[in-house]
Short mmCIF file of C-alpha atoms and ligand atoms in Angstrom, two decimals:
data_model
loop_
_atom_site.label_atom_id
_atom_site.label_comp_id
_atom_site.label_asym_id
_atom_site.label_seq_id
_atom_site.Cartn_x
_atom_site.Cartn_y
_atom_site.Cartn_z
CA MET A 1 405.39 202.43 55.80
CA ASP A 2 406.56 205.74 54.22
CA GLN A 3 404.60 205.62 50.93
CA LEU A 4 406.15 208.88 49.66
CA ALA A 5 409.76 207.70 49.59
CA PRO A 6 411.18 207.62 46.05
CA ARG A 7 411.94 204.21 44.56
CA HIS A 8 415.60 203.48 43.95
CA ARG A 9 417.92 200.51 44.02
CA LEU A 10 417.71 200.16 47.79
CA ASP A 11 413.96 199.55 47.71
CA PRO A 12 414.20 195.73 47.67
CA LEU A 13 416.75 195.87 50.51
CA TYR A 14 414.56 198.15 52.57
CA GLU A 15 411.65 195.74 52.02
CA ARG A 16 413.61 193.06 53.92
CA VAL A 17 413.86 195.19 57.06
CA SER A 18 410.67 197.20 56.65
CA ARG A 19 409.06 195.53 59.69
CA LEU A 20 411.90 196.75 61.89
CA MET A 21 412.40 200.40 60.91
CA TRP A 22 410.81 203.35 59.16
CA ARG A 23 411.97 204.16 55.65
CA SER A 24 413.06 207.61 56.73
CA ASP A 25 415.23 206.08 59.45
CA PHE A 26 416.71 203.57 57.00
CA ASP A 27 417.50 206.36 54.52
CA ALA A 28 419.02 208.64 57.15
CA ARG A 29 421.09 206.07 59.02
CA PHE A 30 421.99 203.31 56.59
CA ALA A 31 421.35 204.06 52.90
CA GLU A 32 424.61 205.87 52.12
CA ASP A 33 426.81 203.15 53.65
CA ILE A 34 424.78 200.39 52.00
CA GLU A 35 425.13 202.05 48.57
CA ALA A 36 428.88 202.45 49.08
CA ILE A 37 429.33 198.85 50.27
CA LEU A 38 427.42 197.45 47.28
CA ASP A 39 429.75 199.39 44.93
CA LEU A 40 432.90 198.41 46.85
CA LYS A 41 431.93 194.73 46.77
CA ARG A 42 431.71 194.89 42.98
CA THR A 43 434.97 196.83 42.63
CA HIS A 44 436.97 194.41 44.78
CA ASN A 45 435.11 191.17 43.92
CA ALA A 46 434.35 190.87 47.63
CA VAL A 47 431.82 188.82 49.57
CA ILE A 48 430.48 189.54 53.03
CA LEU A 49 429.87 186.66 55.41
CA ALA A 50 427.62 187.59 58.33
CA HIS A 51 426.81 185.70 61.50
CA ASN A 52 423.21 185.39 62.69
CA TYR A 53 423.96 187.89 65.51
CA GLN A 54 424.72 190.78 63.17
CA THR A 55 422.27 193.68 63.13
CA PRO A 56 419.48 193.57 60.51
CA GLU A 57 420.92 196.28 58.24
CA ILE A 58 424.09 194.16 57.89
CA PHE A 59 422.40 190.76 57.91
CA HIS A 60 419.61 191.57 55.46
CA CYS A 61 421.07 194.41 53.37
CA VAL A 62 424.77 193.80 52.61
CA ALA A 63 425.61 190.17 53.53
CA ASP A 64 426.06 187.62 50.75
CA ILE A 65 426.20 184.58 53.04
CA THR A 66 424.61 184.35 56.47
CA GLY A 67 424.44 181.61 59.06
CA ASP A 68 425.80 180.00 62.18
CA SER A 69 429.50 179.27 62.77
CA LEU A 70 429.29 175.94 60.97
CA ALA A 71 427.63 177.40 57.88
CA LEU A 72 430.14 180.25 57.76
CA ALA A 73 433.08 177.80 58.01
CA ARG A 74 431.56 175.55 55.33
CA ARG A 75 430.58 178.31 52.95
CA ALA A 76 434.00 179.98 53.29
CA GLN A 77 435.45 177.09 51.29
CA GLY A 78 435.90 177.54 47.55
CA LEU A 79 434.39 181.03 47.36
CA ASP A 80 434.63 182.71 43.97
CA ALA A 81 435.86 186.04 45.41
CA ASP A 82 439.16 187.82 45.93
CA VAL A 83 438.21 189.42 49.23
CA ILE A 84 436.17 188.05 52.14
CA VAL A 85 434.81 190.41 54.80
CA MET A 86 433.77 188.71 58.02
CA ALA A 87 430.87 190.45 59.70
CA GLY A 88 431.33 188.43 62.85
CA VAL A 89 434.02 187.93 65.47
CA HIS A 90 437.74 187.32 65.11
CA PHE A 91 437.74 183.52 65.39
CA MET A 92 435.25 183.37 62.51
CA ALA A 93 437.53 185.52 60.37
CA GLU A 94 440.49 183.29 61.26
CA THR A 95 438.54 180.21 60.19
CA ALA A 96 437.66 181.87 56.87
CA LYS A 97 441.36 182.71 56.38
CA MET A 98 442.41 179.12 57.17
CA MET A 99 440.07 177.88 54.47
CA ASN A 100 441.29 180.59 52.04
CA PRO A 101 444.99 181.15 52.68
CA ASP A 102 445.44 182.89 49.30
CA LYS A 103 442.54 185.33 49.64
CA THR A 104 442.39 188.62 51.49
CA VAL A 105 440.22 188.16 54.60
CA LEU A 106 439.17 191.34 56.40
CA ILE A 107 437.62 191.93 59.80
CA PRO A 108 436.06 195.41 60.13
CA ASP A 109 437.13 195.69 63.79
CA GLY A 110 439.96 193.45 64.98
CA ARG A 111 438.86 193.96 68.59
CA ALA A 112 435.73 191.87 67.96
CA GLY A 113 436.79 188.98 70.16
CA CYS A 114 434.90 186.34 72.14
CA SER A 115 435.02 185.53 75.85
CA LEU A 116 435.29 181.83 75.02
CA ALA A 117 438.23 182.28 72.64
CA GLU A 118 439.97 184.41 75.26
CA ALA A 119 439.44 181.83 78.02
CA ILE A 120 442.14 179.38 76.96
CA THR A 121 445.71 179.45 75.62
CA PRO A 122 447.72 176.85 73.68
CA ALA A 123 449.81 176.26 76.85
CA ASN A 124 446.59 175.43 78.74
CA VAL A 125 445.72 172.84 76.07
CA ARG A 126 449.18 171.30 76.26
CA SER A 127 448.81 170.98 80.07
CA LEU A 128 445.43 169.26 79.66
CA LYS A 129 446.91 166.83 77.13
CA ALA A 130 449.84 166.07 79.43
CA ALA A 131 447.45 165.43 82.32
CA HIS A 132 445.18 163.17 80.20
CA PRO A 133 447.41 161.37 77.70
CA GLY A 134 445.61 159.75 74.79
CA VAL A 135 442.29 161.53 75.42
CA PRO A 136 441.17 163.33 72.23
CA VAL A 137 440.85 167.11 72.31
CA VAL A 138 437.59 168.48 70.86
CA THR A 139 437.80 172.26 70.54
CA TYR A 140 434.85 174.53 70.01
CA VAL A 141 435.41 176.79 66.98
CA ASN A 142 435.07 179.75 69.37
CA SER A 143 438.83 179.55 69.92
CA SER A 144 442.01 181.02 68.47
CA ALA A 145 443.89 179.43 65.57
CA ALA A 146 446.72 178.71 68.04
CA VAL A 147 444.37 176.69 70.27
CA LYS A 148 442.84 174.90 67.28
CA ALA A 149 446.36 173.94 66.20
CA GLU A 150 446.77 171.98 69.48
CA SER A 151 443.49 170.10 68.95
CA ASP A 152 442.44 166.85 67.31
CA ILE A 153 439.15 168.12 65.95
CA CYS A 154 436.89 171.16 66.17
CA CYS A 155 433.15 171.34 66.68
CA THR A 156 430.42 173.96 66.61
CA SER A 157 427.20 174.05 68.58
CA ALA A 158 425.47 172.55 65.52
CA ASN A 159 427.58 169.40 65.34
CA ALA A 160 429.13 168.99 68.82
CA LYS A 161 427.10 165.86 69.65
CA LYS A 162 427.91 164.23 66.32
CA ILE A 163 431.62 165.07 66.52
CA VAL A 164 432.00 163.77 70.05
CA GLU A 165 430.10 160.56 69.22
CA SER A 166 432.12 160.07 66.01
CA LEU A 167 435.28 159.59 68.08
CA GLY A 168 433.91 156.37 69.63
CA VAL A 169 435.63 156.93 72.99
CA PRO A 170 434.24 157.06 76.56
CA GLU A 171 436.02 160.30 77.47
CA VAL A 172 437.06 163.50 75.64
CA ILE A 173 438.71 166.79 76.54
CA MET A 174 436.11 169.32 75.43
CA ILE A 175 437.26 172.95 75.52
CA PRO A 176 436.85 175.83 76.18
CA ASP A 177 433.07 176.03 76.78
CA GLU A 178 432.26 174.31 80.07
CA PHE A 179 428.49 174.61 79.60
CA LEU A 180 428.49 173.27 76.04
CA ALA A 181 430.58 170.32 77.25
CA GLN A 182 428.18 169.68 80.14
CA ASN A 183 425.16 169.92 77.82
CA ILE A 184 426.73 167.47 75.35
CA ALA A 185 427.77 165.13 78.18
CA ALA A 186 424.13 165.04 79.31
CA GLU A 187 423.00 164.16 75.77
CA THR A 188 425.65 161.54 75.00
CA GLY A 189 426.73 160.04 78.34
CA ILE A 190 430.36 160.62 77.28
CA ARG A 191 432.67 161.81 80.09
CA MET A 192 434.01 165.31 79.55
CA ILE A 193 437.18 166.89 80.83
CA THR A 194 436.16 170.53 80.70
CA TRP A 195 437.66 174.01 80.91
CA PRO A 196 436.01 176.90 82.78
CA GLY A 197 435.36 179.09 79.72
CA HIS A 198 431.93 180.69 79.34
CA CYS A 199 430.12 182.85 76.81
CA GLU A 200 429.60 186.18 78.55
CA VAL A 201 426.20 186.54 76.84
CA HIS A 202 424.67 183.11 77.45
CA GLU A 203 426.01 182.66 81.00
CA ARG A 204 423.76 185.55 82.12
CA PHE A 205 420.48 183.69 81.56
CA THR A 206 418.96 181.95 84.57
CA PRO A 207 416.33 179.22 84.96
CA GLY A 208 414.22 181.55 87.13
CA GLU A 209 414.12 184.12 84.34
CA ILE A 210 412.90 181.50 81.83
CA ARG A 211 410.14 180.41 84.24
CA GLN A 212 409.12 184.04 84.68
CA TYR A 213 408.88 184.54 80.89
CA ARG A 214 406.68 181.42 80.68
CA ARG A 215 404.34 182.87 83.33
CA MET A 216 404.21 186.22 81.53
CA HIS A 217 403.75 184.73 78.03
CA PRO A 218 401.61 181.57 78.29
CA GLY A 219 402.21 179.16 75.41
CA VAL A 220 405.63 180.56 74.54
CA VAL A 221 408.06 178.00 73.05
CA VAL A 222 411.53 178.39 74.57
CA LEU A 223 414.65 177.81 72.44
CA ALA A 224 418.03 177.95 74.20
CA HIS A 225 421.54 178.03 72.74
CA PRO A 226 423.74 175.22 74.14
CA GLU A 227 426.24 177.81 75.43
CA CYS A 228 423.65 178.48 78.18
CA PRO A 229 424.15 176.80 81.57
CA PRO A 230 422.64 173.28 81.70
CA SER A 231 420.05 174.51 84.23
CA VAL A 232 418.77 176.96 81.56
CA VAL A 233 418.81 174.38 78.76
CA ALA A 234 416.79 172.09 81.07
CA GLU A 235 414.03 174.76 81.17
CA ALA A 236 413.88 175.02 77.35
CA ASP A 237 411.69 173.17 74.85
CA PHE A 238 414.50 173.02 72.29
CA SER A 239 418.24 173.57 72.27
CA GLY A 240 420.40 174.09 69.20
CA SER A 241 422.77 176.32 67.30
CA THR A 242 421.62 179.66 65.95
CA ALA A 243 420.90 177.98 62.58
CA ALA A 244 418.93 175.21 64.30
CA MET A 245 416.84 177.85 66.14
CA SER A 246 416.25 179.63 62.86
CA ASP A 247 415.08 176.37 61.20
CA PHE A 248 412.86 175.66 64.20
CA VAL A 249 411.13 179.03 63.86
CA ALA A 250 410.69 178.47 60.11
CA THR A 251 409.30 174.95 60.31
CA SER A 252 407.74 174.25 63.74
CA GLY A 253 404.63 176.38 63.38
CA ALA A 254 405.28 177.81 66.88
CA GLN A 255 403.31 181.06 67.21
CA LYS A 256 405.21 182.62 70.07
CA VAL A 257 408.91 181.99 70.71
CA LEU A 258 411.57 183.05 73.20
CA LEU A 259 415.12 182.78 71.83
CA VAL A 260 417.48 182.45 74.76
CA THR A 261 420.46 183.89 72.91
CA GLU A 262 421.85 187.15 71.53
CA CYS A 263 418.96 189.46 70.69
CA SER A 264 419.78 190.43 67.09
CA MET A 265 418.73 186.85 66.23
CA SER A 266 415.13 187.72 67.07
CA ASP A 267 415.31 190.95 65.04
CA ASN A 268 416.68 189.12 62.00
CA LEU A 269 414.13 186.33 62.22
CA SER A 270 411.19 188.61 62.92
CA ALA A 271 411.97 190.49 59.69
CA SER A 272 411.26 187.34 57.70
CA HIS A 273 408.65 185.69 59.98
CA PRO A 274 405.97 188.33 60.56
CA GLU A 275 403.51 185.67 61.68
CA THR A 276 405.65 184.71 64.71
CA VAL A 277 405.64 186.65 67.99
CA PHE A 278 409.13 187.02 69.45
CA VAL A 279 409.46 187.49 73.21
CA ARG A 280 412.76 189.33 73.58
CA PRO A 281 415.05 189.17 76.57
CA CYS A 282 417.73 191.47 75.19
CA GLN A 283 421.32 190.29 75.70
CA LEU A 284 423.80 191.85 73.27
CA CYS A 285 427.22 190.44 72.43
CA PRO A 286 429.55 193.46 72.72
CA HIS A 287 432.01 191.79 70.32
CA MET A 288 429.49 191.11 67.56
CA LYS A 289 428.20 194.65 67.99
CA ARG A 290 431.61 196.12 67.16
CA ILE A 291 430.81 195.39 63.51
CA THR A 292 428.85 198.17 61.82
CA LEU A 293 427.99 199.24 58.28
CA ALA A 294 430.45 202.11 58.68
CA ASN A 295 433.41 199.89 59.54
CA ILE A 296 432.48 197.31 56.87
CA ARG A 297 432.62 200.19 54.39
CA HIS A 298 435.93 201.38 55.84
CA ALA A 299 437.37 197.84 55.66
CA LEU A 300 436.54 197.65 51.94
CA GLU A 301 437.83 201.16 51.26
CA THR A 302 441.17 200.57 53.00
CA MET A 303 441.53 196.76 52.66
CA SER A 304 442.03 196.52 56.43
CA GLU A 305 442.16 194.94 58.97
CA GLU A 306 443.62 191.94 57.22
CA VAL A 307 443.51 188.64 59.09
CA VAL A 308 446.81 186.77 59.16
CA ILE A 309 447.43 183.25 60.44
CA PRO A 310 451.04 182.59 61.43
CA ALA A 311 452.53 180.11 58.92
CA GLU A 312 453.28 177.46 61.57
CA LEU A 313 449.63 177.39 62.70
CA GLN A 314 447.97 177.29 59.29
CA ILE A 315 448.28 173.54 58.63
CA PRO A 316 447.55 172.14 62.13
CA ALA A 317 444.69 174.56 62.78
CA ARG A 318 443.12 173.90 59.39
CA ARG A 319 443.49 170.14 59.95
CA ALA A 320 441.28 170.37 63.08
CA VAL A 321 438.63 172.38 61.18
CA GLU A 322 438.74 170.03 58.18
CA ALA A 323 438.42 167.00 60.46
CA MET A 324 435.23 168.59 61.80
CA LEU A 325 433.84 169.34 58.33
CA ALA A 326 434.59 165.78 57.21
CA ALA A 327 432.89 164.27 60.28
CA SER A 328 429.76 166.42 60.02
P1 LIG B 401 426.42 179.37 66.48
O1 LIG B 401 427.49 178.52 65.87
O2 LIG B 401 425.29 178.58 67.04
O3 LIG B 401 425.96 180.39 65.50
O4 LIG B 401 427.03 180.13 67.73
C1 LIG B 401 428.10 181.01 67.62
C2 LIG B 401 428.22 181.88 68.77
O5 LIG B 401 429.13 182.65 68.93
C3 LIG B 401 427.16 181.78 69.75
O6 LIG B 401 427.40 182.59 70.80
FE1 LIG B 402 431.56 184.74 71.94
FE2 LIG B 402 429.31 184.66 73.31
FE3 LIG B 402 429.76 186.69 71.69
FE4 LIG B 402 429.23 184.25 70.70
S1 LIG B 402 427.85 185.54 71.87
S2 LIG B 402 430.84 185.64 70.04
S3 LIG B 402 430.23 182.95 72.22
S4 LIG B 402 430.93 186.18 73.55
#
């Protein structure tokens, strides 16, 4: 792109996003914060974990570990760092804190929530358990630590089928994502007691829209996140977690893909897969988008906002996450 730009230490980082933005734009909008964040990470022995829905300048230029919710929970264990910054939403930061009770875990904007996590309370879980005694509670990681603490085991979209099957029972309480539970019920034949929580991003997609994209882009391969309604997943060629979609793009040889999920995924993947055409229905997660380079920098400068798990929740919530990691 801009051949005249001087070389400096950001050159290799710019290379990673060079298909998405001009060098002049990168320099004007992002370079100063990226430089500062790189220095602050060294000063504080900090690592940045970033979810696949983060914007490319975060995902490709300052993150140390990237991935889906499962990868972020797994990789949060045993990190050789004093400070962890979660470039993601609050439940992800809580999970990182559970796995690292002695480290400082920061979220750059504590308001970065999730419609699924907000859909259910611990009292709701206790009512479900009272109404269905003995039925195991499988809780999606998109939930608060307090809800996890009431649960037998957690799951993510990457391992939900495996976790549910590992229990060896005909019926489970699967909360709070109604669509994920319905999609897993269809795959496994296991009865699900569900809760009417939905992802505000994925619930917006419709089967008609997918059919329209197929008409407009013949040959497109459709990948849908399992938080989508079952009628949308039924229209897709593949359904899986954000990491599974990423692997599919890397290994399937598909030339043209439609990712039925948050749209930064397509930006991040298109930066590293120039040979693939991405058809982009743009749905943004307003919570993920609260995280910016500027507030990551501010978090590292001020060591805030620190994530705290109430002492009484730490052990039961972590037990549900560890049960998931052991079973997957
Ligand atoms: P993944 O675990 O598939 O990355 O999904 C997390 C999420 O919030 C999707 O909306
Ligand atoms: Fe929550 Fe949906 Fe945003 Fe994921 S995309 S964080 S499930 S609201």
